[in-house]
Coordinates of N, CA, C and O in Angstrom, one line a residue:
M1 N 0.8 -1.2 0.0 CA 0.0 0.0 0.0 C 0.9 1.3 0.0 O 0.4 2.3 -0.5
I2 N 2.1 1.2 0.6 CA 2.9 2.4 0.6 C 3.2 2.9 -0.8 O 3.3 4.1 -1.0
F3 N 3.4 2.0 -1.7 CA 3.7 2.4 -3.1 C 2.5 3.1 -3.7 O 2.7 4.1 -4.4
L4 N 1.3 2.6 -3.4 CA 0.1 3.3 -3.9 C 0.0 4.7 -3.3 O -0.3 5.7 -4.1
Y5 N 0.2 4.8 -2.0 CA 0.1 6.1 -1.4 C 1.2 7.1 -1.9 O 0.9 8.3 -2.2
A6 N 2.4 6.6 -2.1 CA 3.4 7.4 -2.7 C 3.1 7.9 -4.1 O 3.3 9.1 -4.4
F7 N 2.5 7.0 -4.9 CA 2.2 7.4 -6.3 C 1.0 8.4 -6.2 O 1.1 9.4 -7.0
L8 N 0.0 8.2 -5.4 CA -1.1 9.1 -5.4 C -0.7 10.5 -4.9 O -1.1 11.5 -5.4
V9 N 0.1 10.5 -3.8 CA 0.4 11.8 -3.2 C 1.4 12.6 -4.2 O 1.2 13.8 -4.5
G10 N 2.4 11.9 -4.7 CA 3.4 12.5 -5.6 C 2.7 12.9 -6.9 O 2.9 14.0 -7.4
G11 N 1.7 12.1 -7.4 CA 1.0 12.5 -8.6 C 0.1 13.7 -8.3 O -0.1 14.5 -9.2
F12 N -0.5 13.7 -7.1 CA -1.4 14.9 -6.8 C -0.6 16.2 -6.8 O -1.1 17.2 -7.3
I13 N 0.6 16.1 -6.2 CA 1.5 17.3 -6.2 C 1.8 17.7 -7.6 O 1.8 18.9 -8.0
C14 N 2.1 16.8 -8.5 CA 2.4 17.1 -9.9 C 1.2 17.6 -10.6 O 1.3 18.5 -11.5
V15 N 0.0 17.1 -10.3 CA -1.2 17.6 -10.9 C -1.5 19.0 -10.6 O -1.9 19.9 -11.4
I16 N -1.3 19.4 -9.3 CA -1.4 20.8 -8.9 C -0.5 21.7 -9.7 O -0.9 22.7 -10.1
G17 N 0.8 21.3 -9.8 CA 1.7 22.0 -10.6 C 1.3 22.2 -12.0 O 1.4 23.3 -12.6
Q18 N 0.8 21.1 -12.7 CA 0.3 21.2 -14.0 C -0.9 22.1 -14.2 O -1.0 22.9 -15.2
L19 N -1.8 22.0 -13.2 CA -3.0 22.9 -13.3 C -2.6 24.4 -13.1 O -3.1 25.2 -13.8
L20 N -1.6 24.7 -12.3 CA -1.1 26.0 -12.2 C -0.5 26.5 -13.5 O -0.6 27.7 -13.8
I21 N 0.3 25.6 -14.2 CA 0.9 26.0 -15.4 C -0.2 26.3 -16.5 O -0.2 27.2 -17.2
D22 N -1.2 25.4 -16.5 CA -2.3 25.5 -17.6 C -3.3 26.6 -17.4 O -3.7 27.2 -18.3
F23 N -3.6 26.9 -16.1 CA -4.8 27.8 -15.9 C -4.4 29.1 -15.2 O -5.3 29.9 -14.9
T24 N -3.1 29.3 -15.0 CA -2.7 30.6 -14.5 C -1.6 31.2 -15.4 O -1.1 30.5 -16.3
K25 N -1.2 32.4 -15.1 CA -0.1 33.0 -15.9 C 1.2 32.9 -15.2 O 2.2 33.6 -15.5
M26 N 1.3 32.0 -14.2 CA 2.5 31.8 -13.4 C 3.5 31.1 -14.2 O 3.2 30.1 -15.0
T27 N 4.7 31.5 -14.1 CA 5.8 30.8 -14.8 C 6.2 29.6 -14.1 O 6.0 29.5 -12.8
P28 N 6.8 28.6 -14.7 CA 7.3 27.4 -14.0 C 8.2 27.7 -12.8 O 8.2 27.1 -11.8
A29 N 9.1 28.7 -13.0 CA 10.0 29.1 -11.9 C 9.2 29.6 -10.7 O 9.6 29.3 -9.5
R30 N 8.2 30.4 -10.9 CA 7.4 30.8 -9.7 C 6.6 29.7 -9.1 O 6.4 29.7 -7.9
I31 N 6.2 28.7 -9.9 CA 5.5 27.6 -9.3 C 6.5 26.8 -8.5 O 6.1 26.3 -7.4
L32 N 7.7 26.6 -8.9 CA 8.7 25.9 -8.1 C 9.0 26.6 -6.8 O 9.1 25.9 -5.8
V33 N 9.1 27.9 -6.8 CA 9.3 28.7 -5.6 C 8.1 28.5 -4.7 O 8.2 28.4 -3.5
L34 N 6.9 28.5 -5.3 CA 5.7 28.4 -4.5 C 5.7 27.0 -3.8 O 5.4 26.9 -2.6
F35 N 6.1 26.0 -4.5 CA 6.1 24.6 -3.9 C 7.1 24.5 -2.8 O 6.9 23.9 -1.7
V36 N 8.3 25.1 -3.0 CA 9.3 25.1 -1.9 C 8.8 25.8 -0.7 O 8.9 25.4 0.5
C37 N 8.2 27.0 -0.9 CA 7.7 27.8 0.2 C 6.6 27.1 0.9 O 6.4 27.1 2.1
L38 N 5.7 26.4 0.2 CA 4.6 25.6 0.7 C 5.2 24.5 1.6 O 4.7 24.3 2.7
G39 N 6.2 23.9 1.1 CA 6.9 22.8 1.9 C 7.5 23.3 3.2 O 7.4 22.7 4.2
V40 N 8.1 24.5 3.1 CA 8.6 25.2 4.3 C 7.5 25.5 5.3 O 7.7 25.2 6.5
L41 N 6.4 26.0 4.9 CA 5.3 26.4 5.8 C 4.7 25.1 6.4 O 4.5 25.1 7.6
L42 N 4.4 24.1 5.6 CA 3.9 22.9 6.1 C 4.8 22.2 7.1 O 4.4 21.6 8.1
G43 N 6.1 22.2 6.8 CA 7.1 21.6 7.6 C 7.3 22.4 8.9 O 7.5 21.8 10.0
A44 N 7.2 23.7 8.9 CA 7.3 24.5 10.1 C 6.2 24.2 11.1 O 6.5 24.3 12.3
F45 N 5.0 24.0 10.6 CA 3.9 23.6 11.5 C 3.9 22.2 11.9 O 3.0 21.8 12.6
G46 N 4.7 21.4 11.2 CA 4.8 19.9 11.5 C 3.7 19.1 10.8 O 3.6 17.9 11.1
W47 N 3.1 19.7 9.8 CA 2.0 19.0 9.1 C 2.6 18.1 8.0 O 2.0 17.1 7.6
Y48 N 3.7 18.5 7.4 CA 4.3 17.8 6.3 C 4.9 16.4 6.8 O 4.9 15.5 6.0
D49 N 5.3 16.3 8.0 CA 5.8 15.1 8.6 C 4.7 14.0 8.6 O 5.0 12.8 8.3
K50 N 3.5 14.4 8.8 CA 2.4 13.4 8.8 C 2.2 12.9 7.4 O 1.9 11.8 7.2
L51 N 2.3 13.8 6.4 CA 2.1 13.4 5.0 C 3.3 12.5 4.6 O 3.0 11.5 3.9
V52 N 4.5 12.7 5.1 CA 5.6 11.8 4.8 C 5.4 10.4 5.4 O 5.7 9.4 4.8
E53 N 4.8 10.4 6.6 CA 4.5 9.1 7.2 C 3.6 8.3 6.4 O 3.7 7.0 6.3
I54 N 2.6 8.9 5.7 CA 1.6 8.2 4.9 C 2.2 7.9 3.5 O 2.0 6.8 3.1
A55 N 2.8 8.9 2.9 CA 3.2 8.7 1.5 C 4.7 8.4 1.2 O 5.0 8.0 0.1
G56 N 5.5 8.5 2.2 CA 6.9 8.2 2.0 C 7.6 9.0 0.9 O 7.5 10.3 0.9
A57 N 8.2 8.4 -0.1 CA 8.9 9.1 -1.2 C 7.9 9.9 -2.0 O 8.4 10.9 -2.7
G58 N 6.7 9.6 -2.0 CA 5.7 10.5 -2.8 C 5.6 11.9 -2.2 O 5.2 12.8 -2.9
A59 N 6.0 12.0 -1.0 CA 6.0 13.4 -0.3 C 7.4 14.0 -0.2 O 7.6 15.2 -0.2
T60 N 8.4 13.1 -0.1 CA 9.8 13.7 0.1 C 10.5 14.0 -1.2 O 11.4 14.9 -1.2
V61 N 10.2 13.4 -2.3 CA 10.9 13.7 -3.5 C 10.5 15.0 -4.2 O 11.4 15.7 -4.7
P62 N 9.2 15.4 -4.3 CA 8.9 16.7 -4.9 C 9.5 17.9 -4.2 O 10.1 17.7 -3.1
L63 N 9.4 19.0 -4.8 CA 10.0 20.2 -4.2 C 9.4 20.6 -2.9 O 10.1 21.2 -2.1
T64 N 8.2 20.2 -2.6 CA 7.7 20.5 -1.3 C 8.5 19.7 -0.2 O 8.6 20.2 0.9
G65 N 9.0 18.6 -0.6 CA 9.8 17.8 0.4 C 11.2 18.5 0.6 O 11.7 18.5 1.7
F66 N 11.7 19.2 -0.4 CA 12.9 20.0 -0.2 C 12.6 21.1 0.8 O 13.4 21.4 1.7
G67 N 11.5 21.8 0.6 CA 11.1 22.9 1.5 C 10.9 22.4 2.9 O 11.4 23.0 3.9
N68 N 10.3 21.2 3.1 CA 10.2 20.6 4.4 C 11.5 20.3 5.0 O 11.7 20.5 6.2
S69 N 12.5 19.8 4.2 CA 13.8 19.5 4.8 C 14.5 20.8 5.2 O 15.2 20.8 6.3
L70 N 14.3 21.9 4.5 CA 14.8 23.2 5.0 C 14.3 23.6 6.3 O 15.0 24.0 7.2
A71 N 12.9 23.4 6.5 CA 12.3 23.8 7.7 C 12.7 23.0 8.9 O 13.0 23.5 10.0
V72 N 12.8 21.7 8.7 CA 13.2 20.8 9.7 C 14.7 21.0 10.1 O 15.0 21.1 11.3
G73 N 15.5 21.3 9.2 CA 16.9 21.6 9.5 C 17.1 22.9 10.3 O 17.9 23.0 11.2
V74 N 16.3 23.9 9.9 CA 16.3 25.2 10.6 C 15.8 25.0 12.1 O 16.4 25.5 13.0
K75 N 14.7 24.3 12.2 CA 14.2 24.1 13.6 C 15.2 23.3 14.5 O 15.4 23.7 15.6
Q76 N 15.8 22.3 13.9 CA 16.8 21.6 14.7 C 18.0 22.4 15.0 O 18.5 22.4 16.1
A77 N 18.5 23.2 14.1 CA 19.7 24.0 14.3 C 19.4 25.2 15.3 O 20.3 25.6 16.0
I78 N 18.2 25.7 15.3 CA 17.8 26.7 16.3 C 17.9 26.1 17.7 O 18.3 26.8 18.6
K79 N 17.4 24.9 17.8 CA 17.5 24.3 19.2 C 18.9 24.1 19.6 O 19.2 24.2 20.8
E80 N 19.8 23.7 18.7 CA 21.2 23.5 19.0 C 22.1 24.7 19.1 O 22.9 24.9 20.0
D81 N 21.9 25.6 18.1 CA 22.8 26.8 18.0 C 22.2 28.1 18.3 O 22.9 29.1 18.2
G82 N 20.9 28.2 18.5 CA 20.3 29.5 18.8 C 20.0 30.2 17.4 O 19.7 29.6 16.4
L83 N 20.1 31.5 17.5 CA 19.7 32.3 16.3 C 20.6 32.0 15.1 O 20.1 32.2 14.0
L84 N 21.8 31.6 15.3 CA 22.7 31.3 14.2 C 22.1 30.1 13.4 O 22.4 30.0 12.2
G85 N 21.3 29.3 14.0 CA 20.7 28.1 13.3 C 19.7 28.5 12.2 O 19.5 27.8 11.3
V86 N 19.2 29.8 12.2 CA 18.3 30.3 11.2 C 19.1 30.3 9.8 O 18.6 30.0 8.8
I87 N 20.4 30.6 9.9 CA 21.2 30.7 8.7 C 21.8 29.4 8.3 O 21.7 29.0 7.1
T88 N 22.3 28.7 9.3 CA 23.0 27.4 8.9 C 22.2 26.2 8.9 O 22.6 25.2 8.2
G89 N 21.0 26.2 9.5 CA 20.2 25.0 9.6 C 19.7 24.4 8.3 O 19.9 23.2 8.0
G90 N 19.2 25.2 7.4 CA 18.7 24.8 6.1 C 19.7 24.3 5.2 O 19.6 23.3 4.5
L91 N 20.9 25.0 5.2 CA 22.0 24.6 4.4 C 22.6 23.2 4.8 O 22.9 22.4 4.0
S92 N 22.8 23.1 6.1 CA 23.4 21.8 6.6 C 22.4 20.6 6.4 O 22.9 19.5 6.1
A93 N 21.1 20.9 6.5 CA 20.1 19.8 6.3 C 20.0 19.3 4.9 O 19.8 18.1 4.6
C94 N 20.3 20.2 4.0 CA 20.1 19.9 2.5 C 21.4 19.9 1.8 O 21.4 19.9 0.5
A95 N 22.5 19.9 2.5 CA 23.8 20.0 1.8 C 24.0 18.8 0.8 O 24.5 19.0 -0.3
G96 N 23.7 17.6 1.2 CA 23.9 16.5 0.3 C 23.1 16.6 -1.0 O 23.6 16.3 -2.1
G97 N 21.8 17.0 -0.9 CA 21.0 17.1 -2.1 C 21.4 18.2 -3.0 O 21.4 18.1 -4.2
I98 N 21.8 19.3 -2.4 CA 22.3 20.4 -3.2 C 23.6 20.1 -3.9 O 23.8 20.4 -5.0
T99 N 24.5 19.3 -3.2 CA 25.8 18.9 -3.8 C 25.6 18.0 -4.9 O 26.2 18.1 -6.0
V100 N 24.7 17.0 -4.8 CA 24.4 16.1 -5.9 C 23.8 16.9 -7.1 O 24.1 16.6 -8.2
A101 N 22.9 17.8 -6.8 CA 22.3 18.6 -7.9 C 23.4 19.4 -8.7 O 23.4 19.4 -9.9
V102 N 24.3 20.1 -8.0 CA 25.3 20.9 -8.6 C 26.3 20.0 -9.4 O 26.6 20.3 -10.5
L103 N 26.7 18.9 -8.8 CA 27.7 18.0 -9.5 C 27.0 17.3 -10.7 O 27.7 17.2 -11.7
S104 N 25.7 17.0 -10.6 CA 25.0 16.4 -11.7 C 25.0 17.4 -12.9 O 25.2 17.1 -14.0
G105 N 24.6 18.6 -12.5 CA 24.6 19.7 -13.6 C 26.0 19.9 -14.2 O 26.1 20.1 -15.4
L106 N 27.0 19.8 -13.4 CA 28.4 20.0 -13.9 C 28.7 18.8 -14.9 O 29.2 19.1 -16.0
I107 N 28.4 17.6 -14.5 CA 28.7 16.5 -15.4 C 27.9 16.5 -16.7 O 28.4 16.3 -17.8
V108 N 26.6 16.9 -16.6 CA 25.8 17.0 -17.8 C 26.3 18.1 -18.7 O 26.3 18.0 -19.9
S109 N 26.8 19.2 -18.1 CA 27.3 20.3 -18.9 C 28.5 19.9 -19.7 O 28.8 20.4 -20.8
F110 N 29.3 18.9 -19.2 CA 30.5 18.4 -20.0 C 30.0 17.5 -21.1 O 30.7 17.4 -22.1
I111 N 29.0 16.8 -20.9 CA 28.5 15.7 -21.8 C 27.6 16.3 -22.9 O 27.8 16.0 -24.1
A112 N 26.7 17.2 -22.5 CA 25.7 17.7 -23.5 C 26.3 18.8 -24.4 O 27.3 19.4 -24.1
K113 N 25.7 18.9 -25.6 CA 26.1 19.9 -26.5 C 24.9 20.8 -26.8 O 24.0 20.5 -27.6
P114 N 24.8 21.9 -26.0 CA 23.7 22.8 -26.1 C 23.6 23.5 -27.5 O 24.6 23.7 -28.2
K115 N 22.4 23.8 -27.9 CA 22.2 24.4 -29.2 C 21.5 25.8 -28.9 O 20.7 25.9 -28.0
D116 N 21.8 26.8 -29.8 CA 21.1 28.1 -29.7 C 19.7 27.9 -30.1 O 19.4 27.2 -31.0
K117 N 18.8 28.7 -29.5 CA 17.4 28.6 -29.9 C 17.1 29.6 -31.0 O 17.7 30.5 -31.3

């Protein structure tokens, strides 16, 4: 059942993004920022953790999961380091994912041959 829940929740998040693209004048970049901010808000209130318990990777893989990771990292760092945790918490919690994204982009830039539009 966990696979079904992951598929349904992840698919629902993607459907919301597609509907925003189709029926609003929002650019994809603004929708991505909206999803990250929504994940931060839901994570700050502790609601996103309940969704992760139900859906697993269906909730952690989309951009809302990245926002949740930022919020959880900041909350934990504030408990440990005080006010300095506001700055360092999100970066330390997501450092692995950010590093993989940057290195993947670097590798693809060496392999791919971009064309002018």
